[in-house]
């Protein structure tokens, strides 16, 4: 899969389109990747169009709409597609979601307010008036599995599906290291102190433009005190009595499954793309 812009003047050169708005995609019975000829036949107006690059050797055009138009067909949220798509398909949807949001939010210069132009040689929105170029945004965040022997500390946010618990996460503040962010977020959300930490893996996450950096963290001290603004519950779970967990496309599940494997459980962690 090539994420170079692969820009081209004639939009007809792209056989495929992704039609996106507000973290949702227009879909048919096969998914969100639609033939461009089919899309053009609908005659709908787009807010902007952005060449994405190549997927499986063929060019893909991102069509961004002002709002989801349900008269065009069925729409699915990128979170829904996460559960049904294969790994490389979800990587495509994830990338398109972030590029669509960036292109929508940078149609005008953040410095002088003039209209921007998408560059033809790199992924940038350039202001011809003040010459500021704005690039796609990434917001680093930590995500950590807190361990205590054969127990793990998991939390539950109000928006989670019923019964699901997950690892703790939070955004990095200006001036913070990843390790400092990890310890601060855990202290704020559940009130415990951490000992040794270990980096494991990362995942790009399109809600809306995060780079999730995954750690193991050993419990050091303290009793759980839930930060009610962030979580509705947090507790220790024995490894043989785990609750409903996040799906296997997520780095949270990868952290949990990897720790289970390290503790002798027969699982196969799936490294998220």
PDB file of C-alpha atoms in Angstrom:
ATOM      1  CA  UNK A   1       0.000   0.000   0.000  1.00  0.00           C
ATOM      2  CA  UNK A   2       1.454   3.369  -1.044  1.00  0.00           C
ATOM      3  CA  UNK A   3       0.543   6.476   0.941  1.00  0.00           C
ATOM      4  CA  UNK A   4       2.509   8.844  -1.293  1.00  0.00           C
ATOM      5  CA  UNK A   5       0.070  11.387  -2.711  1.00  0.00           C
ATOM      6  CA  UNK A   6       0.321   9.927  -6.256  1.00  0.00           C
ATOM      7  CA  UNK A   7      -1.386  13.115  -7.386  1.00  0.00           C
ATOM      8  CA  UNK A   8      -2.963  13.294 -10.810  1.00  0.00           C
ATOM      9  CA  UNK A   9      -4.761  16.016 -12.731  1.00  0.00           C
ATOM     10  CA  UNK A  10      -7.598  13.931 -14.154  1.00  0.00           C
ATOM     11  CA  UNK A  11      -9.801  12.540 -11.380  1.00  0.00           C
ATOM     12  CA  UNK A  12     -11.066   9.997 -13.907  1.00  0.00           C
ATOM     13  CA  UNK A  13      -7.680   8.264 -13.596  1.00  0.00           C
ATOM     14  CA  UNK A  14      -8.691   6.824 -10.220  1.00  0.00           C
ATOM     15  CA  UNK A  15     -10.864   3.712 -10.597  1.00  0.00           C
ATOM     16  CA  UNK A  16     -11.969   3.785  -6.947  1.00  0.00           C
ATOM     17  CA  UNK A  17     -13.396   6.355  -4.555  1.00  0.00           C
ATOM     18  CA  UNK A  18     -14.057   6.551  -0.844  1.00  0.00           C
ATOM     19  CA  UNK A  19     -16.939   8.887  -0.020  1.00  0.00           C
ATOM     20  CA  UNK A  20     -16.447  10.248   3.503  1.00  0.00           C
ATOM     21  CA  UNK A  21     -18.005  12.712   5.907  1.00  0.00           C
ATOM     22  CA  UNK A  22     -17.743  13.111   9.684  1.00  0.00           C
ATOM     23  CA  UNK A  23     -15.984   9.755  10.238  1.00  0.00           C
ATOM     24  CA  UNK A  24     -18.560   7.885   8.155  1.00  0.00           C
ATOM     25  CA  UNK A  25     -18.264   6.246   4.725  1.00  0.00           C
ATOM     26  CA  UNK A  26     -20.827   5.641   2.009  1.00  0.00           C
ATOM     27  CA  UNK A  27     -20.999   1.869   1.507  1.00  0.00           C
ATOM     28  CA  UNK A  28     -22.462  -0.776  -0.763  1.00  0.00           C
ATOM     29  CA  UNK A  29     -22.835  -4.478   0.028  1.00  0.00           C
ATOM     30  CA  UNK A  30     -19.078  -5.016  -0.479  1.00  0.00           C
ATOM     31  CA  UNK A  31     -17.835  -2.168   1.692  1.00  0.00           C
ATOM     32  CA  UNK A  32     -16.780   1.459   1.350  1.00  0.00           C
ATOM     33  CA  UNK A  33     -14.501   1.227  -1.688  1.00  0.00           C
ATOM     34  CA  UNK A  34     -16.770   2.260  -4.583  1.00  0.00           C
ATOM     35  CA  UNK A  35     -16.157   2.400  -8.353  1.00  0.00           C
ATOM     36  CA  UNK A  36     -15.663   6.020  -9.351  1.00  0.00           C
ATOM     37  CA  UNK A  37     -18.009   5.584 -12.314  1.00  0.00           C
ATOM     38  CA  UNK A  38     -20.765   4.539  -9.904  1.00  0.00           C
ATOM     39  CA  UNK A  39     -20.139   7.585  -7.709  1.00  0.00           C
ATOM     40  CA  UNK A  40     -20.091  10.022 -10.635  1.00  0.00           C
ATOM     41  CA  UNK A  41     -23.432   8.631 -11.806  1.00  0.00           C
ATOM     42  CA  UNK A  42     -25.015   9.796  -8.538  1.00  0.00           C
ATOM     43  CA  UNK A  43     -24.444  13.440  -9.472  1.00  0.00           C
ATOM     44  CA  UNK A  44     -23.859  14.528  -5.858  1.00  0.00           C
ATOM     45  CA  UNK A  45     -21.858  17.629  -4.967  1.00  0.00           C
ATOM     46  CA  UNK A  46     -18.610  17.181  -3.043  1.00  0.00           C
ATOM     47  CA  UNK A  47     -16.977  19.562  -0.596  1.00  0.00           C
ATOM     48  CA  UNK A  48     -13.513  18.616  -1.847  1.00  0.00           C
ATOM     49  CA  UNK A  49     -11.680  15.738  -3.530  1.00  0.00           C
ATOM     50  CA  UNK A  50      -8.259  14.465  -2.468  1.00  0.00           C
ATOM     51  CA  UNK A  51      -6.132  11.800  -4.183  1.00  0.00           C
ATOM     52  CA  UNK A  52      -5.213   9.272  -1.480  1.00  0.00           C
ATOM     53  CA  UNK A  53      -2.549   7.171  -3.191  1.00  0.00           C
ATOM     54  CA  UNK A  54      -2.495   3.552  -4.305  1.00  0.00           C
ATOM     55  CA  UNK A  55      -4.179   0.588  -2.649  1.00  0.00           C
ATOM     56  CA  UNK A  56      -3.529  -2.894  -4.061  1.00  0.00           C
ATOM     57  CA  UNK A  57      -1.897  -1.242  -7.065  1.00  0.00           C
ATOM     58  CA  UNK A  58      -4.808   1.028  -8.016  1.00  0.00           C
ATOM     59  CA  UNK A  59      -5.414   4.695  -7.313  1.00  0.00           C
ATOM     60  CA  UNK A  60      -8.046   5.790  -4.820  1.00  0.00           C
ATOM     61  CA  UNK A  61      -9.737   9.199  -4.670  1.00  0.00           C
ATOM     62  CA  UNK A  62     -11.204  10.511  -1.423  1.00  0.00           C
ATOM     63  CA  UNK A  63     -14.470  12.434  -1.884  1.00  0.00           C
ATOM     64  CA  UNK A  64     -15.340  14.544   1.154  1.00  0.00           C
ATOM     65  CA  UNK A  65     -18.963  15.622   1.594  1.00  0.00           C
ATOM     66  CA  UNK A  66     -20.192  18.453   3.779  1.00  0.00           C
ATOM     67  CA  UNK A  67     -22.466  16.011   5.663  1.00  0.00           C
ATOM     68  CA  UNK A  68     -23.534  12.369   5.224  1.00  0.00           C
ATOM     69  CA  UNK A  69     -26.272  12.288   2.561  1.00  0.00           C
ATOM     70  CA  UNK A  70     -28.480   9.286   3.318  1.00  0.00           C
ATOM     71  CA  UNK A  71     -30.324   9.659   0.021  1.00  0.00           C
ATOM     72  CA  UNK A  72     -27.153   8.293  -1.620  1.00  0.00           C
ATOM     73  CA  UNK A  73     -27.238   4.995   0.259  1.00  0.00           C
ATOM     74  CA  UNK A  74     -26.055   3.388   3.476  1.00  0.00           C
ATOM     75  CA  UNK A  75     -23.377   5.013   5.625  1.00  0.00           C
ATOM     76  CA  UNK A  76     -21.153   3.261   8.169  1.00  0.00           C
ATOM     77  CA  UNK A  77     -18.987   4.780  10.875  1.00  0.00           C
ATOM     78  CA  UNK A  78     -15.286   4.007  10.752  1.00  0.00           C
ATOM     79  CA  UNK A  79     -15.724   2.272  14.134  1.00  0.00           C
ATOM     80  CA  UNK A  80     -18.232  -0.119  12.523  1.00  0.00           C
ATOM     81  CA  UNK A  81     -15.899  -0.823   9.632  1.00  0.00           C
ATOM     82  CA  UNK A  82     -13.168  -1.672  12.130  1.00  0.00           C
ATOM     83  CA  UNK A  83     -15.125  -4.764  13.160  1.00  0.00           C
ATOM     84  CA  UNK A  84     -15.926  -5.964   9.627  1.00  0.00           C
ATOM     85  CA  UNK A  85     -12.921  -4.986   7.489  1.00  0.00           C
ATOM     86  CA  UNK A  86      -9.745  -6.985   6.946  1.00  0.00           C
ATOM     87  CA  UNK A  87      -6.498  -5.524   8.300  1.00  0.00           C
ATOM     88  CA  UNK A  88      -5.390  -3.750   5.127  1.00  0.00           C
ATOM     89  CA  UNK A  89      -8.919  -2.526   4.389  1.00  0.00           C
ATOM     90  CA  UNK A  90      -9.159  -0.957   7.817  1.00  0.00           C
ATOM     91  CA  UNK A  91      -5.761   0.679   7.266  1.00  0.00           C
ATOM     92  CA  UNK A  92      -7.187   2.285   4.136  1.00  0.00           C
ATOM     93  CA  UNK A  93     -10.322   3.533   5.924  1.00  0.00           C
ATOM     94  CA  UNK A  94      -8.255   4.761   8.849  1.00  0.00           C
ATOM     95  CA  UNK A  95      -5.935   6.740   6.591  1.00  0.00           C
ATOM     96  CA  UNK A  96      -8.806   8.199   4.554  1.00  0.00           C
ATOM     97  CA  UNK A  97     -10.625   9.296   7.718  1.00  0.00           C
ATOM     98  CA  UNK A  98      -7.622  11.278   8.924  1.00  0.00           C
ATOM     99  CA  UNK A  99      -6.815  12.819   5.532  1.00  0.00           C
ATOM    100  CA  UNK A 100     -10.464  13.792   5.042  1.00  0.00           C
ATOM    101  CA  UNK A 101     -10.599  15.527   8.417  1.00  0.00           C
ATOM    102  CA  UNK A 102      -7.310  17.309   7.778  1.00  0.00           C
ATOM    103  CA  UNK A 103      -8.307  18.492   4.291  1.00  0.00           C
ATOM    104  CA  UNK A 104     -11.704  19.696   5.567  1.00  0.00           C
ATOM    105  CA  UNK A 105     -10.214  21.619   8.499  1.00  0.00           C
ATOM    106  CA  UNK A 106      -7.409  23.220   6.457  1.00  0.00           C
ATOM    107  CA  UNK A 107      -9.319  24.615   3.488  1.00  0.00           C
ATOM    108  CA  UNK A 108      -8.396  28.042   4.899  1.00  0.00           C
ATOM    109  CA  UNK A 109      -5.136  29.261   6.367  1.00  0.00           C
ATOM    110  CA  UNK A 110      -4.982  29.196  10.144  1.00  0.00           C
ATOM    111  CA  UNK A 111      -2.705  32.246  10.126  1.00  0.00           C
ATOM    112  CA  UNK A 112      -4.283  34.728   7.693  1.00  0.00           C
ATOM    113  CA  UNK A 113      -7.600  33.100   6.730  1.00  0.00           C
ATOM    114  CA  UNK A 114      -6.966  32.916   2.986  1.00  0.00           C
ATOM    115  CA  UNK A 115      -8.039  29.835   0.979  1.00  0.00           C
ATOM    116  CA  UNK A 116      -5.356  27.144   0.809  1.00  0.00           C
ATOM    117  CA  UNK A 117      -4.232  24.946  -2.073  1.00  0.00           C
ATOM    118  CA  UNK A 118      -3.356  21.259  -1.790  1.00  0.00           C
ATOM    119  CA  UNK A 119       0.209  20.736  -2.931  1.00  0.00           C
ATOM    120  CA  UNK A 120       0.983  18.409  -5.805  1.00  0.00           C
ATOM    121  CA  UNK A 121       4.302  17.031  -4.536  1.00  0.00           C
ATOM    122  CA  UNK A 122       3.627  16.401  -0.830  1.00  0.00           C
ATOM    123  CA  UNK A 123       0.702  16.103   1.559  1.00  0.00           C
ATOM    124  CA  UNK A 124       0.348  19.761   2.499  1.00  0.00           C
ATOM    125  CA  UNK A 125      -2.240  22.561   2.427  1.00  0.00           C
ATOM    126  CA  UNK A 126      -0.401  25.672   1.279  1.00  0.00           C
ATOM    127  CA  UNK A 127      -1.464  29.283   1.673  1.00  0.00           C
ATOM    128  CA  UNK A 128      -0.355  31.307  -1.373  1.00  0.00           C
ATOM    129  CA  UNK A 129      -0.953  34.553   0.554  1.00  0.00           C
ATOM    130  CA  UNK A 130       1.289  34.130   3.614  1.00  0.00           C
ATOM    131  CA  UNK A 131       3.056  30.940   2.437  1.00  0.00           C
ATOM    132  CA  UNK A 132       2.194  28.874   5.517  1.00  0.00           C
ATOM    133  CA  UNK A 133       1.968  25.131   4.758  1.00  0.00           C
ATOM    134  CA  UNK A 134      -0.086  22.949   7.095  1.00  0.00           C
ATOM    135  CA  UNK A 135       0.488  19.203   7.211  1.00  0.00           C
ATOM    136  CA  UNK A 136      -1.728  16.361   8.474  1.00  0.00           C
ATOM    137  CA  UNK A 137      -1.886  16.381  12.255  1.00  0.00           C
ATOM    138  CA  UNK A 138      -0.968  13.559  14.614  1.00  0.00           C
ATOM    139  CA  UNK A 139      -1.739  13.726  18.337  1.00  0.00           C
ATOM    140  CA  UNK A 140       0.482  11.361  20.367  1.00  0.00           C
ATOM    141  CA  UNK A 141      -1.126   9.539  23.257  1.00  0.00           C
ATOM    142  CA  UNK A 142      -0.106   6.763  25.596  1.00  0.00           C
ATOM    143  CA  UNK A 143      -2.076   3.584  26.175  1.00  0.00           C
ATOM    144  CA  UNK A 144      -0.988   1.247  28.930  1.00  0.00           C
ATOM    145  CA  UNK A 145      -1.757  -2.105  30.509  1.00  0.00           C
ATOM    146  CA  UNK A 146      -1.124  -1.903  34.265  1.00  0.00           C
ATOM    147  CA  UNK A 147      -0.013  -5.271  35.621  1.00  0.00           C
ATOM    148  CA  UNK A 148       0.306  -6.865  39.064  1.00  0.00           C
ATOM    149  CA  UNK A 149       1.406 -10.450  38.581  1.00  0.00           C
ATOM    150  CA  UNK A 150      -1.623 -12.407  37.367  1.00  0.00           C
ATOM    151  CA  UNK A 151      -3.868  -9.347  37.586  1.00  0.00           C
ATOM    152  CA  UNK A 152      -4.410  -6.386  35.258  1.00  0.00           C
ATOM    153  CA  UNK A 153      -6.067  -3.047  35.919  1.00  0.00           C
ATOM    154  CA  UNK A 154      -8.725  -2.151  33.345  1.00  0.00           C
ATOM    155  CA  UNK A 155     -11.132   0.757  33.125  1.00  0.00           C
ATOM    156  CA  UNK A 156     -14.525   1.377  31.612  1.00  0.00           C
ATOM    157  CA  UNK A 157     -15.571   4.641  29.920  1.00  0.00           C
ATOM    158  CA  UNK A 158     -19.264   5.589  29.645  1.00  0.00           C
ATOM    159  CA  UNK A 159     -19.287   5.275  25.829  1.00  0.00           C
ATOM    160  CA  UNK A 160     -17.979   1.678  25.797  1.00  0.00           C
ATOM    161  CA  UNK A 161     -20.246  -1.197  24.699  1.00  0.00           C
ATOM    162  CA  UNK A 162     -22.011  -2.913  27.627  1.00  0.00           C
ATOM    163  CA  UNK A 163     -19.624  -4.839  29.851  1.00  0.00           C
ATOM    164  CA  UNK A 164     -16.436  -3.868  28.012  1.00  0.00           C
ATOM    165  CA  UNK A 165     -13.280  -2.812  29.870  1.00  0.00           C
ATOM    166  CA  UNK A 166     -10.036  -1.616  28.319  1.00  0.00           C
ATOM    167  CA  UNK A 167      -6.561  -0.353  29.036  1.00  0.00           C
ATOM    168  CA  UNK A 168      -6.018   3.257  30.129  1.00  0.00           C
ATOM    169  CA  UNK A 169      -5.049   5.976  27.669  1.00  0.00           C
ATOM    170  CA  UNK A 170      -4.471   9.724  27.487  1.00  0.00           C
ATOM    171  CA  UNK A 171      -3.006  12.453  25.301  1.00  0.00           C
ATOM    172  CA  UNK A 172       0.544  13.747  25.711  1.00  0.00           C
ATOM    173  CA  UNK A 173       0.694  17.334  26.951  1.00  0.00           C
ATOM    174  CA  UNK A 174       3.158  19.910  25.574  1.00  0.00           C
ATOM    175  CA  UNK A 175       6.547  19.498  27.244  1.00  0.00           C
ATOM    176  CA  UNK A 176       5.866  15.926  28.411  1.00  0.00           C
ATOM    177  CA  UNK A 177       7.751  12.766  27.595  1.00  0.00           C
ATOM    178  CA  UNK A 178       5.747   9.634  26.864  1.00  0.00           C
ATOM    179  CA  UNK A 179       6.819   8.152  30.200  1.00  0.00           C
ATOM    180  CA  UNK A 180       5.812  11.256  32.142  1.00  0.00           C
ATOM    181  CA  UNK A 181       2.446  11.306  30.378  1.00  0.00           C
ATOM    182  CA  UNK A 182       1.881   7.637  31.206  1.00  0.00           C
ATOM    183  CA  UNK A 183       2.443   8.111  34.925  1.00  0.00           C
ATOM    184  CA  UNK A 184       0.413  11.340  35.067  1.00  0.00           C
ATOM    185  CA  UNK A 185      -2.571   9.893  33.199  1.00  0.00           C
ATOM    186  CA  UNK A 186      -2.681   6.771  35.360  1.00  0.00           C
ATOM    187  CA  UNK A 187      -2.391   8.828  38.550  1.00  0.00           C
ATOM    188  CA  UNK A 188      -5.208  11.135  37.385  1.00  0.00           C
ATOM    189  CA  UNK A 189      -7.585   8.428  36.126  1.00  0.00           C
ATOM    190  CA  UNK A 190      -7.213   5.709  38.770  1.00  0.00           C
ATOM    191  CA  UNK A 191      -4.990   7.156  41.517  1.00  0.00           C
ATOM    192  CA  UNK A 192      -2.236   4.517  41.511  1.00  0.00           C
ATOM    193  CA  UNK A 193       1.522   4.893  41.190  1.00  0.00           C
ATOM    194  CA  UNK A 194       3.605   2.949  38.681  1.00  0.00           C
ATOM    195  CA  UNK A 195       6.958   1.217  38.776  1.00  0.00           C
ATOM    196  CA  UNK A 196       8.824  -0.042  35.717  1.00  0.00           C
ATOM    197  CA  UNK A 197       7.380   0.687  32.270  1.00  0.00           C
ATOM    198  CA  UNK A 198       8.097  -1.023  28.964  1.00  0.00           C
ATOM    199  CA  UNK A 199       7.246   0.082  25.436  1.00  0.00           C
ATOM    200  CA  UNK A 200       5.540  -2.580  23.338  1.00  0.00           C
ATOM    201  CA  UNK A 201       3.928  -1.265  20.122  1.00  0.00           C
ATOM    202  CA  UNK A 202       2.020   1.622  18.537  1.00  0.00           C
ATOM    203  CA  UNK A 203      -1.107   2.085  16.438  1.00  0.00           C
ATOM    204  CA  UNK A 204      -2.404   4.955  14.372  1.00  0.00           C
ATOM    205  CA  UNK A 205      -5.963   5.630  15.503  1.00  0.00           C
ATOM    206  CA  UNK A 206      -8.452   7.701  13.458  1.00  0.00           C
ATOM    207  CA  UNK A 207     -10.648   9.028  16.287  1.00  0.00           C
ATOM    208  CA  UNK A 208      -9.751  11.634  15.226  1.00  0.00           C
ATOM    209  CA  UNK A 209      -5.962  11.642  14.551  1.00  0.00           C
ATOM    210  CA  UNK A 210      -4.118   9.870  17.354  1.00  0.00           C
ATOM    211  CA  UNK A 211      -0.883   7.926  17.434  1.00  0.00           C
ATOM    212  CA  UNK A 212      -1.367   5.440  20.284  1.00  0.00           C
ATOM    213  CA  UNK A 213       1.935   4.447  21.934  1.00  0.00           C
ATOM    214  CA  UNK A 214       1.503   1.234  23.906  1.00  0.00           C
ATOM    215  CA  UNK A 215       3.251   0.355  27.175  1.00  0.00           C
ATOM    216  CA  UNK A 216       3.257  -2.249  29.914  1.00  0.00           C
ATOM    217  CA  UNK A 217       3.422  -0.631  33.364  1.00  0.00           C
ATOM    218  CA  UNK A 218       4.001  -2.405  36.670  1.00  0.00           C
ATOM    219  CA  UNK A 219       1.839  -1.425  39.623  1.00  0.00           C
ATOM    220  CA  UNK A 220       3.813   0.142  42.496  1.00  0.00           C
ATOM    221  CA  UNK A 221       1.336   1.442  45.093  1.00  0.00           C
ATOM    222  CA  UNK A 222      -2.031   3.033  45.810  1.00  0.00           C
ATOM    223  CA  UNK A 223      -5.715   2.175  45.841  1.00  0.00           C
ATOM    224  CA  UNK A 224      -8.000   2.715  42.860  1.00  0.00           C
ATOM    225  CA  UNK A 225      -9.752   6.104  42.888  1.00  0.00           C
ATOM    226  CA  UNK A 226     -11.735   6.580  39.688  1.00  0.00           C
ATOM    227  CA  UNK A 227     -11.694   9.972  37.968  1.00  0.00           C
ATOM    228  CA  UNK A 228     -15.422  10.219  37.272  1.00  0.00           C
ATOM    229  CA  UNK A 229     -15.013  12.721  34.432  1.00  0.00           C
ATOM    230  CA  UNK A 230     -13.109  10.040  32.455  1.00  0.00           C
ATOM    231  CA  UNK A 231     -14.235   6.626  33.734  1.00  0.00           C
ATOM    232  CA  UNK A 232     -17.309   5.080  35.263  1.00  0.00           C
ATOM    233  CA  UNK A 233     -15.385   2.110  36.719  1.00  0.00           C
ATOM    234  CA  UNK A 234     -11.912   0.631  37.074  1.00  0.00           C
ATOM    235  CA  UNK A 235     -10.846  -2.551  38.802  1.00  0.00           C
ATOM    236  CA  UNK A 236      -8.302  -5.350  38.998  1.00  0.00           C
ATOM    237  CA  UNK A 237      -9.108  -8.470  36.998  1.00  0.00           C
ATOM    238  CA  UNK A 238      -7.522 -11.897  37.357  1.00  0.00           C
ATOM    239  CA  UNK A 239      -6.179 -13.192  34.051  1.00  0.00           C
ATOM    240  CA  UNK A 240      -8.586 -16.135  34.152  1.00  0.00           C
ATOM    241  CA  UNK A 241     -11.582 -13.869  34.854  1.00  0.00           C
ATOM    242  CA  UNK A 242     -11.266 -11.100  32.300  1.00  0.00           C
ATOM    243  CA  UNK A 243     -14.323  -9.052  31.230  1.00  0.00           C
ATOM    244  CA  UNK A 244     -15.508  -8.321  27.706  1.00  0.00           C
ATOM    245  CA  UNK A 245     -12.404  -6.921  25.951  1.00  0.00           C
ATOM    246  CA  UNK A 246     -11.815  -4.578  22.986  1.00  0.00           C
ATOM    247  CA  UNK A 247     -11.688  -6.129  19.489  1.00  0.00           C
ATOM    248  CA  UNK A 248      -8.497  -7.665  18.136  1.00  0.00           C
ATOM    249  CA  UNK A 249      -7.923  -4.808  15.671  1.00  0.00           C
ATOM    250  CA  UNK A 250      -6.989  -2.561  18.608  1.00  0.00           C
ATOM    251  CA  UNK A 251      -3.707  -1.979  20.367  1.00  0.00           C
ATOM    252  CA  UNK A 252      -5.523  -2.282  23.697  1.00  0.00           C
ATOM    253  CA  UNK A 253      -6.374  -5.900  22.919  1.00  0.00           C
ATOM    254  CA  UNK A 254      -2.845  -6.501  21.633  1.00  0.00           C
ATOM    255  CA  UNK A 255      -1.397  -5.327  24.951  1.00  0.00           C
ATOM    256  CA  UNK A 256      -3.732  -7.608  26.892  1.00  0.00           C
ATOM    257  CA  UNK A 257      -3.162 -10.664  24.684  1.00  0.00           C
ATOM    258  CA  UNK A 258       0.606 -10.191  24.715  1.00  0.00           C
ATOM    259  CA  UNK A 259       0.628 -10.092  28.504  1.00  0.00           C
ATOM    260  CA  UNK A 260      -1.552 -13.204  28.618  1.00  0.00           C
ATOM    261  CA  UNK A 261       0.967 -14.949  26.377  1.00  0.00           C
ATOM    262  CA  UNK A 262       3.858 -13.854  28.584  1.00  0.00           C
ATOM    263  CA  UNK A 263       2.038 -15.288  31.607  1.00  0.00           C
ATOM    264  CA  UNK A 264       1.653 -18.664  29.935  1.00  0.00           C
ATOM    265  CA  UNK A 265      -1.837 -18.382  28.450  1.00  0.00           C
ATOM    266  CA  UNK A 266      -2.435 -19.871  25.007  1.00  0.00           C
ATOM    267  CA  UNK A 267      -3.356 -16.814  22.950  1.00  0.00           C
ATOM    268  CA  UNK A 268      -2.095 -15.386  19.663  1.00  0.00           C
ATOM    269  CA  UNK A 269      -1.728 -11.599  19.852  1.00  0.00           C
ATOM    270  CA  UNK A 270      -2.568  -9.769  16.642  1.00  0.00           C
ATOM    271  CA  UNK A 271      -0.310  -6.773  16.053  1.00  0.00           C
ATOM    272  CA  UNK A 272      -2.578  -3.953  14.806  1.00  0.00           C
ATOM    273  CA  UNK A 273      -1.697  -2.442  11.450  1.00  0.00           C
TER     274      UNK A 273
END
